[in-house]
Short mmCIF file of C-alpha atoms in Angstrom, two decimals:
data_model
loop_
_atom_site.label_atom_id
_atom_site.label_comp_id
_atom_site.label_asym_id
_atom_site.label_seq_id
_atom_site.Cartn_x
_atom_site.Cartn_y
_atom_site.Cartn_z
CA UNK A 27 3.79 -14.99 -13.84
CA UNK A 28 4.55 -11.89 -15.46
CA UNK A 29 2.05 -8.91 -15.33
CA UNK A 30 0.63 -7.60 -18.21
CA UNK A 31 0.67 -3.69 -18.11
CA UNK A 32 -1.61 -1.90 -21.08
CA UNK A 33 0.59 1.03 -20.39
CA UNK A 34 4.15 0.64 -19.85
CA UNK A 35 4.98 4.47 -19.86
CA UNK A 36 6.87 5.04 -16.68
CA UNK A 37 7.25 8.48 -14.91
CA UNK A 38 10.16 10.14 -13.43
CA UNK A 39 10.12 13.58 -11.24
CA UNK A 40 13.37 15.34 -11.90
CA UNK A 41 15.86 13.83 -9.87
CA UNK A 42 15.59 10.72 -11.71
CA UNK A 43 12.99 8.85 -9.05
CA UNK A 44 10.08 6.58 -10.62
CA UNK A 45 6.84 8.34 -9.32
CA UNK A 46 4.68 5.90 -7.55
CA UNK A 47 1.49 6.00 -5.51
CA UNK A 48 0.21 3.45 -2.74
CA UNK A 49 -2.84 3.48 -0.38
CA UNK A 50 -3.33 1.54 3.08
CA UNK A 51 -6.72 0.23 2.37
CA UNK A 52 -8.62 0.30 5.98
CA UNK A 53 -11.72 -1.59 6.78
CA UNK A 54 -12.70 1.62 8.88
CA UNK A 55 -12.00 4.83 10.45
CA UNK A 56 -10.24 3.01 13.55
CA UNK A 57 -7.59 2.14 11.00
CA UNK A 58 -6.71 -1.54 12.53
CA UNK A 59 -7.30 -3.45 9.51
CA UNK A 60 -5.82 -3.25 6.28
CA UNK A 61 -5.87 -5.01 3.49
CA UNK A 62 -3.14 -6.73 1.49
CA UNK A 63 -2.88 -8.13 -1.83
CA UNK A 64 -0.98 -10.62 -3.17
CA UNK A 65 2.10 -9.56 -5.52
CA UNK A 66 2.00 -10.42 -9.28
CA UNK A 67 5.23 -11.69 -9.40
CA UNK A 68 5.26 -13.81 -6.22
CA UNK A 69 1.70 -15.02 -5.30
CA UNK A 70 2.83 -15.70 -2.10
CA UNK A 71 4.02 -12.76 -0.60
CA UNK A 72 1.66 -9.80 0.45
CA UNK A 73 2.32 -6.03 -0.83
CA UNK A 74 0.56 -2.73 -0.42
CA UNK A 75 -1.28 -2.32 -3.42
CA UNK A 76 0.22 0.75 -5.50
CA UNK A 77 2.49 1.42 -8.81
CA UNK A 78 3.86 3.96 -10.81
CA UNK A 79 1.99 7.60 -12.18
CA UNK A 80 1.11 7.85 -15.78
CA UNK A 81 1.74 10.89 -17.56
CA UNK A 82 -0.02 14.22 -16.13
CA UNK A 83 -1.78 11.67 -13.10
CA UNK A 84 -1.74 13.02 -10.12
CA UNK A 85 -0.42 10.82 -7.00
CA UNK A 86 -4.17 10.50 -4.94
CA UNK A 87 -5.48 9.94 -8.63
CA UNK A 88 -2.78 7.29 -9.21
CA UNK A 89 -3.26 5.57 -6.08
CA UNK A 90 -6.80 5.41 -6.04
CA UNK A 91 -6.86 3.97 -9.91
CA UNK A 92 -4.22 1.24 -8.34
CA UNK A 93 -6.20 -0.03 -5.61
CA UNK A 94 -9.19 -0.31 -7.52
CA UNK A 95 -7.12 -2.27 -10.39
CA UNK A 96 -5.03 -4.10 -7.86
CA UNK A 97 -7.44 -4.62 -4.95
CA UNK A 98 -10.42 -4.26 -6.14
CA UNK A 99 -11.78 -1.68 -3.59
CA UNK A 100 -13.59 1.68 -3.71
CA UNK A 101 -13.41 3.93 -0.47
CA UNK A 102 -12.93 7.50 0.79
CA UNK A 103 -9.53 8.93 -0.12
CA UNK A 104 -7.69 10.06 3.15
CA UNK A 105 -4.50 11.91 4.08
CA UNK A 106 -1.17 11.91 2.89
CA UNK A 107 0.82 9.54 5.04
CA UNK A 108 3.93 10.61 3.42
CA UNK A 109 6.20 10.03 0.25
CA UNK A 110 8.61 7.31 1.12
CA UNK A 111 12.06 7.19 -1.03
CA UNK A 112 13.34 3.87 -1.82
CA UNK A 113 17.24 4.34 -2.88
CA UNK A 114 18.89 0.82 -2.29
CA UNK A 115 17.81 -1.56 -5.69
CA UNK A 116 15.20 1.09 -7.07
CA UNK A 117 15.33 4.81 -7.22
CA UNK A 118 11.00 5.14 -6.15
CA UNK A 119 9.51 7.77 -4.80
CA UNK A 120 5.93 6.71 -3.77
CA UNK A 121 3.23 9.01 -2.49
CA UNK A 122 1.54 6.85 0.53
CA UNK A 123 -2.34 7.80 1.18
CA UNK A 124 -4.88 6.44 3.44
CA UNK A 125 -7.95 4.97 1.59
CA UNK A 126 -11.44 3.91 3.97
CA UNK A 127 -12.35 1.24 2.03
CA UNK A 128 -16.61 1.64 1.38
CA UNK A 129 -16.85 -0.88 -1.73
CA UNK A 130 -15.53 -4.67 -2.21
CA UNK A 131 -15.75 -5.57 -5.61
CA UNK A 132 -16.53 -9.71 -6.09
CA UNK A 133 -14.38 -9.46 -9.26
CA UNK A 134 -12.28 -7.15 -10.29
CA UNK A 135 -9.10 -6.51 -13.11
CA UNK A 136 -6.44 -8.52 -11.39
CA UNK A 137 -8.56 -10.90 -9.79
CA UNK A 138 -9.54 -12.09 -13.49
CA UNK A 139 -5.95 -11.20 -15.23
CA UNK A 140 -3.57 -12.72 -12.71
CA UNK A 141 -5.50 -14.18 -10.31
CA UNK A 142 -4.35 -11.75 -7.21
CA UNK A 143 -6.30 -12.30 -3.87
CA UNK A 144 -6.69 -9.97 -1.16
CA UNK A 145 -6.30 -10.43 2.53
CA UNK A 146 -7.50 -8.26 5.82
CA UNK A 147 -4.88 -7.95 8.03
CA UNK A 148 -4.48 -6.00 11.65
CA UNK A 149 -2.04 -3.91 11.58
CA UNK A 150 0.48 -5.92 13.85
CA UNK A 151 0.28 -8.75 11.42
CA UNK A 152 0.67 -6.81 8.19
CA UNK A 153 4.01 -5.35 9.36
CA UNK A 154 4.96 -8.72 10.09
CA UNK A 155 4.06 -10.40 7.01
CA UNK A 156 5.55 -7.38 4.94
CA UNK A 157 8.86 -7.23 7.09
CA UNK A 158 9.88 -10.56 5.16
CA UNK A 159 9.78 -10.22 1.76
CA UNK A 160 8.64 -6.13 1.37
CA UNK A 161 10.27 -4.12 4.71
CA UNK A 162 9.32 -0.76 2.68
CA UNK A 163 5.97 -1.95 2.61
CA UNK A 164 6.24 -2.45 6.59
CA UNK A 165 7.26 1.39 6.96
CA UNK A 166 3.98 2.59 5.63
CA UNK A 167 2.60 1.00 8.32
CA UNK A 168 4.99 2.21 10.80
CA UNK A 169 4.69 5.48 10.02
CA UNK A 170 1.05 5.07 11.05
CA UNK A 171 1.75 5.55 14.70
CA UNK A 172 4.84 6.65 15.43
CA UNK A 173 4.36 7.61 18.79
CA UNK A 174 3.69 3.71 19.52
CA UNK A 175 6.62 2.18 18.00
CA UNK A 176 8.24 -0.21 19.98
CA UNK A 177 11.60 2.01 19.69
CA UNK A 178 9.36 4.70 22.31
CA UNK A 179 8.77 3.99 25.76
CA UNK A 180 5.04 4.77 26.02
CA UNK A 181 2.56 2.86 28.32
CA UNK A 182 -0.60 0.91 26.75
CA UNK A 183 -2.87 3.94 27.80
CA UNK A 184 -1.00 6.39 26.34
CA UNK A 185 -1.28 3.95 22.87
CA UNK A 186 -5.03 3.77 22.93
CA UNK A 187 -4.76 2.65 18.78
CA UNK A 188 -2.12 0.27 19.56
CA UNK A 189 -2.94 -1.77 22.57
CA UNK A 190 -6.92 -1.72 21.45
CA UNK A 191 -8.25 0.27 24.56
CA UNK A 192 -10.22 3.41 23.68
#
């Protein structure tokens, strides 16, 4: 199904990358649970909802105005995770935030447009349901602890976020 986009103006910074903005939409301040929305173009794969800037947008504006279109949520903008560039297919540079979600809408735009659904997700899961079909997707996440990554030799107790103890 294609996506109808009311505004089809596309920003670029000035080496040439697309200038996006995503949040990781958490259930809470413990930030174990994030939510996932299905992707217009394949309703059965799960994304991080986010897309491009418009003109003079900033990127916490732009990814607060896409999770609110794409997930329907409301919460309290966090911190800059960190601006991920994606060279292989697509020249994107996308401006990652945290977002506490404090509002679930029962309807909202692409919910009625497309029919997109959203999903809760523990972390774990989301970066194994993203590895498939949207790795990039799955490096938000991993950038969330990066002291706990399996690649690092750290004990459970020295994880507290990652093995749930705390």
């Amino acid at each position: 199904m294609m996506k109808f986009k009311p505004n089809q103006t596309r920003t670029y910074d000035g080496e040439g990358f697309k200038k996006r903005a995503a949040c990781l939409c958490f259930r809470n301040e413990l930030e174990d649970e994030v939510l996932l929305v299905s992707s217009s173009r394949h309703p059965d794969q799960w994304i991080v909802p986010g897309g491009g800037l418009e003109p003079e947008e900033e990127p916490c504006g732009a990814a607060v105005r896409e999770v609110y279109e794409e997930a329907g949520v409301k919460g309290k903008l966090g911190r800059l995770l960190g601006v991920f560039e994606q060279n292989q297919d697509r020249k994107h540079r996308t401006y990652v935030f945290v977002l506490t979600v404090t509002e679930t809408l029962e309807d909202w735009e692409d919910s009625v447009n497309i029919g997109r659904k959203r999903e809760w997700f523990t972390v774990e899961e989301a970066i194994k349901v993203l590895q498939c079909h949207k790795p990039f997707h799955a490096e938000y996440l991993k950038r969330l602890r990066p002291a706990c990554s399996p690649n690092n030799v750290l004990s459970p107790e020295e994880c507290p976020l990652e093995s749930g103890a705390g």
